[in-house]
Structure formats: C-alpha cells, structure tokens
XYZ file of C-alpha atoms in Angstrom:
417
model
C 41.178 -73.767 8.577
C 42.798 -71.478 6.014
C 44.041 -74.531 4.119
C 40.513 -75.962 4.005
C 39.094 -72.680 2.712
C 41.831 -72.420 0.107
C 41.185 -75.993 -1.014
C 37.462 -75.293 -1.346
C 38.121 -72.147 -3.374
C 40.421 -74.049 -5.705
C 37.837 -76.831 -6.036
C 35.108 -74.315 -6.870
C 37.320 -72.710 -9.507
C 38.061 -76.096 -11.070
C 34.373 -77.007 -11.101
C 33.500 -73.622 -12.584
C 36.056 -74.026 -15.336
C 34.828 -77.572 -15.995
C 31.201 -76.457 -16.254
C 32.123 -73.634 -18.629
C 34.140 -76.097 -20.681
C 31.207 -78.507 -20.839
C 28.862 -75.700 -21.899
C 31.287 -74.723 -24.643
C 31.422 -78.325 -25.816
C 27.668 -78.509 -26.435
C 27.188 -79.251 -30.130
C 25.558 -76.562 -32.253
C 22.892 -77.259 -34.849
C 22.443 -74.426 -37.350
C 19.102 -74.239 -39.162
C 18.505 -71.922 -42.111
C 14.993 -70.793 -42.959
C 12.624 -67.830 -42.816
C 11.792 -65.745 -39.807
C 8.039 -66.403 -39.816
C 6.243 -67.310 -36.602
C 5.888 -70.992 -37.577
C 9.613 -71.298 -38.238
C 10.502 -69.698 -34.915
C 8.163 -72.150 -33.192
C 9.929 -75.137 -34.762
C 13.348 -73.953 -33.615
C 12.190 -72.932 -30.141
C 10.368 -76.188 -29.438
C 13.252 -78.328 -30.678
C 15.695 -76.349 -28.526
C 13.478 -76.816 -25.468
C 13.282 -80.541 -26.155
C 17.072 -80.805 -26.571
C 18.836 -78.591 -24.002
C 22.018 -80.536 -24.708
C 22.177 -78.890 -28.169
C 22.755 -75.245 -29.052
C 20.260 -74.447 -31.822
C 21.079 -71.533 -34.089
C 18.369 -70.050 -36.359
C 19.897 -68.362 -39.424
C 17.888 -66.214 -41.855
C 18.535 -64.052 -44.905
C 16.590 -62.133 -47.503
C 14.397 -64.492 -49.555
C 15.598 -63.071 -52.856
C 19.222 -63.921 -52.058
C 18.586 -67.321 -50.440
C 19.796 -69.453 -53.349
C 23.056 -67.560 -53.766
C 23.710 -67.395 -50.015
C 23.215 -71.143 -49.583
C 25.210 -72.163 -52.655
C 28.088 -69.927 -51.628
C 28.049 -71.352 -48.108
C 27.918 -74.960 -49.286
C 30.719 -74.416 -51.812
C 32.863 -72.887 -49.073
C 32.076 -75.682 -46.612
C 30.449 -73.173 -44.291
C 26.732 -73.798 -44.777
C 24.079 -74.309 -42.078
C 23.509 -77.943 -41.100
C 19.857 -77.857 -42.185
C 18.655 -75.661 -45.052
C 15.130 -74.743 -46.064
C 14.103 -73.954 -49.628
C 11.117 -74.111 -51.972
C 10.383 -77.668 -53.003
C 9.793 -76.727 -56.621
C 13.291 -75.233 -56.842
C 15.295 -77.522 -54.521
C 16.452 -79.373 -57.641
C 18.804 -76.450 -58.238
C 20.793 -77.860 -55.301
C 20.507 -81.619 -55.751
C 21.105 -81.475 -59.503
C 24.646 -80.298 -58.721
C 25.276 -82.683 -55.834
C 24.658 -80.317 -52.934
C 22.127 -82.441 -51.003
C 22.625 -85.609 -48.984
C 20.403 -88.624 -49.596
C 18.254 -88.600 -46.473
C 17.573 -92.329 -46.734
C 20.954 -92.704 -45.008
C 19.720 -90.774 -41.967
C 15.969 -91.252 -41.642
C 14.167 -94.558 -41.179
C 11.743 -95.963 -43.724
C 9.015 -95.513 -41.124
C 9.790 -91.804 -40.819
C 9.981 -91.288 -44.577
C 6.698 -93.138 -45.082
C 4.862 -90.499 -43.045
C 5.320 -87.848 -45.726
C 2.657 -87.239 -48.372
C 3.905 -88.874 -51.614
C 2.514 -85.923 -53.576
C 4.712 -83.502 -51.647
C 7.758 -85.777 -51.570
C 7.719 -86.007 -55.351
C 9.463 -82.651 -55.784
C 12.573 -83.852 -53.956
C 12.870 -87.485 -55.044
C 15.649 -88.491 -57.426
C 15.442 -90.756 -60.449
C 16.671 -93.731 -58.413
C 14.546 -93.057 -55.355
C 16.977 -90.723 -53.596
C 15.327 -88.515 -50.977
C 17.125 -85.201 -51.257
C 14.831 -83.124 -49.053
C 11.917 -83.522 -46.660
C 8.751 -81.402 -46.964
C 7.463 -79.931 -43.725
C 4.486 -77.978 -45.054
C 3.006 -77.034 -48.392
C 0.766 -74.682 -50.299
C -0.783 -74.717 -53.711
C -2.333 -71.929 -55.705
C -6.093 -71.569 -55.498
C -8.878 -69.070 -56.041
C -10.463 -67.732 -52.866
C -13.796 -65.989 -53.234
C -16.299 -63.968 -51.247
C -18.927 -66.592 -50.478
C -21.459 -64.035 -49.227
C -21.182 -62.151 -52.511
C -21.526 -65.401 -54.435
C -24.819 -66.071 -52.627
C -26.059 -62.489 -52.947
C -25.665 -62.513 -56.728
C -26.882 -66.076 -57.130
C -23.653 -67.172 -58.783
C -22.367 -70.735 -58.842
C -18.696 -71.653 -58.690
C -17.326 -71.021 -62.199
C -16.175 -74.158 -63.979
C -14.950 -72.567 -67.211
C -13.349 -69.322 -68.320
C -16.657 -68.287 -69.892
C -18.404 -68.810 -66.549
C -15.788 -66.655 -64.859
C -15.997 -63.939 -67.516
C -19.784 -63.754 -67.114
C -19.382 -63.257 -63.355
C -16.749 -60.562 -63.900
C -19.015 -58.710 -66.340
C -21.965 -58.748 -63.935
C -19.838 -57.499 -61.044
C -18.460 -54.654 -63.143
C -21.994 -53.291 -63.532
C -21.872 -52.615 -59.784
C -18.308 -51.246 -59.882
C -16.871 -54.398 -58.311
C -13.712 -55.861 -59.789
C -13.719 -59.519 -60.730
C -10.356 -60.516 -59.297
C -7.066 -59.399 -57.835
C -3.687 -60.973 -57.159
C -0.199 -60.094 -56.006
C 1.043 -59.236 -59.483
C 4.266 -57.695 -58.171
C 5.800 -61.047 -57.288
C 3.280 -63.899 -57.618
C 1.895 -63.999 -61.150
C 2.481 -67.749 -61.045
C -0.748 -67.815 -58.990
C -2.537 -67.306 -62.320
C -0.096 -69.234 -64.505
C -1.771 -72.408 -63.232
C -4.530 -71.722 -65.758
C -2.142 -73.273 -68.303
C -1.840 -76.677 -66.648
C -5.130 -78.127 -67.876
C -4.320 -77.130 -71.459
C -0.780 -78.476 -71.263
C -1.942 -81.795 -69.817
C -4.476 -82.071 -72.666
C -1.528 -82.195 -75.084
C -0.144 -85.218 -73.230
C 0.168 -86.179 -69.577
C 3.445 -84.827 -68.247
C 3.642 -81.828 -70.578
C 3.348 -79.377 -67.678
C 6.327 -81.005 -65.980
C 8.209 -81.032 -69.273
C 7.715 -77.280 -69.612
C 8.686 -76.701 -65.975
C 11.824 -78.815 -66.371
C 12.883 -76.912 -69.477
C 12.499 -79.962 -71.713
C 9.605 -78.698 -73.870
C 9.751 -75.733 -76.242
C 7.272 -72.919 -75.630
C 7.905 -70.979 -78.833
C 4.857 -69.561 -80.659
C 3.468 -72.266 -82.933
C 4.469 -75.169 -80.702
C 1.714 -77.027 -78.873
C 2.911 -75.882 -75.464
C 3.494 -72.345 -76.686
C -0.014 -72.148 -78.114
C -1.491 -73.399 -74.831
C 0.345 -70.762 -72.805
C -0.523 -68.126 -75.411
C -4.216 -68.953 -75.033
C -4.035 -68.320 -71.297
C -2.082 -65.076 -71.626
C -4.580 -63.791 -74.187
C -7.497 -64.680 -71.901
C -5.937 -62.885 -68.935
C -5.174 -59.896 -71.178
C -8.836 -59.778 -72.235
C -9.864 -59.672 -68.575
C -7.338 -56.926 -67.928
C -8.404 -54.850 -70.944
C -12.056 -55.205 -69.882
C -11.237 -53.732 -66.468
C -11.965 -56.877 -64.472
C -8.515 -57.044 -62.818
C -8.274 -54.875 -59.687
C -7.520 -51.972 -59.627
C -7.813 -51.511 -63.375
C -4.703 -50.125 -65.060
C -2.693 -50.799 -61.900
C -3.571 -54.484 -61.826
C -0.199 -55.478 -63.218
C 1.636 -53.809 -60.323
C -0.565 -54.689 -57.349
C 1.227 -55.712 -54.153
C 0.175 -58.546 -51.862
C -1.038 -56.093 -49.211
C -3.126 -54.141 -51.727
C -4.656 -57.297 -53.194
C -5.462 -58.756 -49.772
C -7.028 -55.467 -48.660
C -9.158 -55.216 -51.808
C -10.474 -58.728 -51.256
C -11.206 -58.100 -47.565
C -13.019 -54.845 -48.351
C -15.291 -56.436 -50.956
C -13.850 -54.446 -53.849
C -13.163 -57.693 -55.692
C -14.867 -61.069 -55.514
C -11.984 -63.429 -56.317
C -8.312 -63.472 -55.409
C -5.696 -65.719 -56.989
C -3.449 -66.634 -54.089
C -1.542 -69.430 -52.389
C -3.494 -71.645 -50.010
C -1.474 -70.546 -46.978
C -2.880 -67.023 -47.380
C -6.066 -68.373 -45.807
C -4.699 -67.281 -42.419
C -4.486 -63.684 -43.653
C -7.913 -63.730 -45.275
C -9.582 -65.399 -42.300
C -8.222 -62.691 -40.027
C -9.151 -59.774 -42.289
C -12.479 -60.726 -43.868
C -15.864 -60.297 -42.195
C -17.535 -62.587 -44.744
C -17.456 -66.326 -45.339
C -14.600 -67.393 -47.583
C -14.901 -70.018 -50.293
C -12.188 -71.587 -52.416
C -11.857 -73.581 -55.603
C -9.417 -74.891 -58.149
C -9.000 -72.732 -61.237
C -11.641 -72.893 -63.982
C -10.678 -74.543 -67.272
C -10.975 -73.232 -70.814
C -13.652 -75.727 -71.865
C -16.222 -77.771 -70.017
C -15.117 -81.336 -69.342
C -11.420 -80.567 -68.903
C -9.622 -81.248 -65.615
C -8.131 -78.491 -63.477
C -4.590 -79.208 -62.277
C -2.327 -77.339 -59.904
C 1.281 -77.410 -58.786
C 2.044 -78.110 -55.143
C 4.747 -76.034 -53.481
C 6.154 -77.695 -50.382
C 8.680 -76.002 -48.169
C 11.482 -78.501 -47.674
C 14.566 -79.104 -45.552
C 17.783 -80.597 -46.899
C 21.166 -81.427 -45.400
C 24.105 -80.033 -47.425
C 26.217 -82.814 -48.918
C 29.429 -81.692 -47.185
C 27.933 -81.594 -43.673
C 30.023 -83.760 -41.341
C 28.571 -86.936 -39.869
C 28.035 -85.563 -36.348
C 26.030 -82.579 -37.557
C 24.191 -84.679 -40.146
C 22.865 -86.846 -37.328
C 21.834 -83.750 -35.349
C 20.122 -82.432 -38.468
C 18.285 -85.737 -38.911
C 16.961 -85.536 -35.352
C 15.590 -82.082 -36.167
C 13.910 -83.397 -39.331
C 12.312 -86.230 -37.374
C 10.882 -83.718 -34.915
C 9.568 -81.535 -37.741
C 7.523 -84.533 -38.910
C 6.124 -85.176 -35.424
C 2.456 -84.577 -34.678
C 3.407 -81.719 -32.363
C 5.022 -79.651 -35.116
C 2.631 -80.756 -37.841
C -0.229 -79.475 -35.663
C 1.564 -76.116 -35.561
C 1.590 -76.204 -39.370
C -2.174 -76.742 -39.385
C -2.642 -73.943 -36.854
C -0.844 -71.624 -39.284
C -3.315 -72.605 -42.070
C -0.648 -74.423 -44.074
C -0.997 -77.957 -45.382
C 1.018 -80.401 -43.253
C 3.393 -82.783 -44.992
C 2.021 -85.609 -42.843
C -1.680 -85.831 -43.633
C -2.217 -89.067 -41.705
C -2.376 -87.523 -38.238
C -5.648 -86.575 -36.572
C -5.518 -82.805 -36.238
C -7.396 -80.543 -33.857
C -9.291 -77.374 -34.778
C -8.802 -77.797 -38.505
C -10.857 -75.483 -40.718
C -13.304 -76.856 -43.272
C -11.341 -75.274 -46.106
C -8.056 -76.775 -44.902
C -9.682 -80.194 -44.654
C -10.987 -79.873 -48.213
C -7.504 -78.960 -49.391
C -6.108 -82.105 -47.743
C -8.631 -84.235 -49.608
C -7.754 -82.570 -52.913
C -4.127 -83.656 -52.437
C -5.192 -87.243 -53.088
C -7.370 -86.413 -56.096
C -4.576 -86.726 -58.640
C -5.126 -83.107 -59.685
C -2.225 -81.746 -57.628
C 1.063 -82.440 -59.423
C 4.470 -81.732 -57.874
C 7.032 -79.694 -59.764
C 4.973 -78.302 -62.658
C 5.461 -74.620 -61.843
C 7.962 -73.287 -64.430
C 9.774 -71.417 -61.655
C 11.493 -74.829 -61.382
C 13.365 -74.213 -64.649
C 15.869 -71.661 -63.349
C 16.202 -68.554 -61.208
C 15.722 -66.401 -64.309
C 12.509 -68.232 -65.221
C 11.318 -67.936 -61.636
C 11.653 -64.150 -61.791
C 10.037 -63.923 -65.228
C 7.002 -66.058 -64.420
C 6.418 -64.396 -61.064
C 6.842 -60.830 -62.299
C 6.392 -60.565 -66.074
C 4.504 -63.406 -67.743
C 1.191 -61.494 -67.598
C 2.359 -57.981 -66.703
C 4.541 -57.638 -69.805
C 1.828 -58.373 -72.413
C -0.934 -56.624 -70.445
C 1.243 -53.540 -69.994
C 2.301 -53.409 -73.629
C 5.953 -54.102 -72.800
C 5.928 -57.278 -74.902
C 3.503 -58.880 -77.308
C 2.231 -62.327 -76.401
C 4.597 -63.883 -78.945
C 7.520 -61.898 -77.542
C 6.599 -63.138 -74.066
C 6.807 -66.735 -75.276
C 10.070 -66.035 -77.096
C 11.557 -64.659 -73.879
C 10.423 -67.766 -71.993
C 12.063 -69.890 -74.689
C 15.298 -67.899 -74.453
C 15.396 -68.423 -70.683
C 14.572 -72.126 -71.132
C 17.422 -72.687 -73.586
C 19.809 -70.754 -71.365
C 18.895 -72.989 -68.429
C 19.739 -76.241 -70.224
C 22.995 -75.153 -71.842
C-alpha cells in the first residue's frame, strides 16, 4: 500500500512539474500602446479569446514614446506590436524599423481598412508598414442651441466666423477655445485650403518637409495669412479666456465649452465622447471655414496605427498578425465606435452610432480628408513647434509672424539634412 501511495505522490509531482513547464512555455505577445479604456479592452478581449497566449500590455509616457520604441527596436528588445500616430509612423518605416505587413496579413484583411486611413502608412511601392485601428481628424464643435438662439448659420468663411465672434462678445461670450497647450494643430488646419489652392499636394509637401515655408514663398504666405487671422481673433478677445488663450489646457477648454462660455471649440473628433458627457446642450460639428467663399475645406486624418518592428522574430510576428486581425474584427471596431472614435473599417454595420459619428464617416469619402498633411509629420521638433508654438508665439509676442515662419523653415531644413 505504501508503495502505491509513494508512486501516486511521485506521479502527482511529475504532472505538477509538467503543467508548470507547459504554462511557462506559453508564448508571450507584448503589445505597446496607451493605457486608455479602449486599448485595455482590445488587450483583454484578445487575451480572453486566446488563453494559450500570454498577452503583455506595455505603456509609457506619450512624450517619450518615439525614443522608447526606437531604443527598444535598435536593441532588439522592442514589443512585438507597437502603436503610434499614423501621421508620424513614417519616422519608423523611413529608417527600416517596420515590417511589410503584406507578408503576414491576407489581401482580404488588408482590403477591410479605409484607403484614406491606410494612406499614412503605405510605402512608395505599396508596402503596408502599419495598420490603422481607429482615427480622428480635427473639427470644430459648436453649441447648437446657442447657434439657434442667435439665429446664426454654420460659418463658411473666416468673415462669417468673425461676425459670429463679434456678436457673441457683445454678450461676454467668447467665440472659441482650444487646447493651446499641446494641440494648436487643431487650428493649423485652416491653412490646408490655402495650400491646396497653390497646387494639389502642397499641404503634403509642406508636411513632408519638401516645400519651403519662408516668408515670401507661396506656402509661407498662405501660412502667414492664417496666423495673422488667428492673431486678429486673439487681439480682439475672441479666443477664450482672453490673454490666457495661448496657454489654455484641454480640461479648461472643454469646461469652457460645456459651460457655454464659448460657442466653438477646435478639437479632435474623438473628443466627442468628452463633450457628449459634459454638455447639456445639443452639439454640432463642421469642417473649418475657408478664407474666401467657394474654396474647399480640407483636413488631415490622424489614424492610430499598429506596426510590427522589423527585427521581430517569425514566431512573434505571426502572433502579432493574429492580434492585428482581431483588431480589425467587427467586435473590436464596434468598441472603437462606442468610444466615439472613427473605426478603420467603415464597411461594417455598427450599432448605436451617433448622428455626428455617422456624418464623420461619410466625410471620409468626400475627398476632403487627406492623410499625412499635418506638419507634425515632418519631425519631432516640428511636431512640438506646431502643437505648442505656431500660434502662441506670434499671439504672445514671443515671435513675429515672419520669425515664426523662419523657425518652421529652420526645423524643416534640419529634418531633411
């Protein structure tokens, strides 16, 4: 009897060791992206669907993301799947840090993605360096109840907008607000219509660092016209909260809009979730007005994308591809819609989609949304300048308008050397 018991104990120990060994042998998929609720949902759902895989969610500070990822890839120690802004993912694939996903995803899977969004991560020879999973573009949200109360119509031109601002000021209401601390590119989109008037593709040329923006050049004069217009609005006291407009945080701007202290807010489309939760009035949205009647308003689209680092081994590349396929599934794309973002697959039938979100989908196919034209694409230095200084510097008297353009030109030349 003792021998039987001893045998059973030994057998249990062997089985226990074997099970532990098997658990340790489970492959691990590491995914790098933000810690927002939507991102957590993607990781959690994929892990539940694939219990045979250990899924590791890695995050870091947004400001250091580029350096962290490049250091990891160079050292051969990067996550298997990396998330980055679509407009700036070229900073990785231009130096050979991204795999061509055509080797891992079927044509059927790739065909699901909106061509407009995919454009930011497609190489000259059709390489697919990254896959968009959601997107935003910069818009103007407005207080629709206030619009009705005053009898205003959606402004089509800068003059229309200025007239609305002036009327609102009579009642101590600011015309507009924005997150000027870190998202001045929300307003920079006012330049796109003027740049495209010069010649189609000029906006992309500026964003890619291929077109000079010095004072006196066509592109420089177009950008100068926009900066001067915004400065006029600032000097007139239309930009909330007056003198502090050039240093207004996202929270302050969102609160001012929700409280009816300003009628318009320049923001990214994904902020609709914040506004819908905070505002007790109906929200409207529109593309940015143009300088003259008859011109076309254009906007940059900013997808969030996933890429697989070029030195990821084959086993983990295949695991990464399975994650990307799931991200493009209707299940996850519905989660994107639920979060008020624009899904990268617009062909699915979505539930509980807001009217505004639906209108934004339609606008994607209008030809007015162009991938990659935000000058943050040029370089990290340009990204910081456009987001934090392009309007704040001239409005705050730190630089003249010409000096602002000269600084943009200096950064442009530095980026291409």
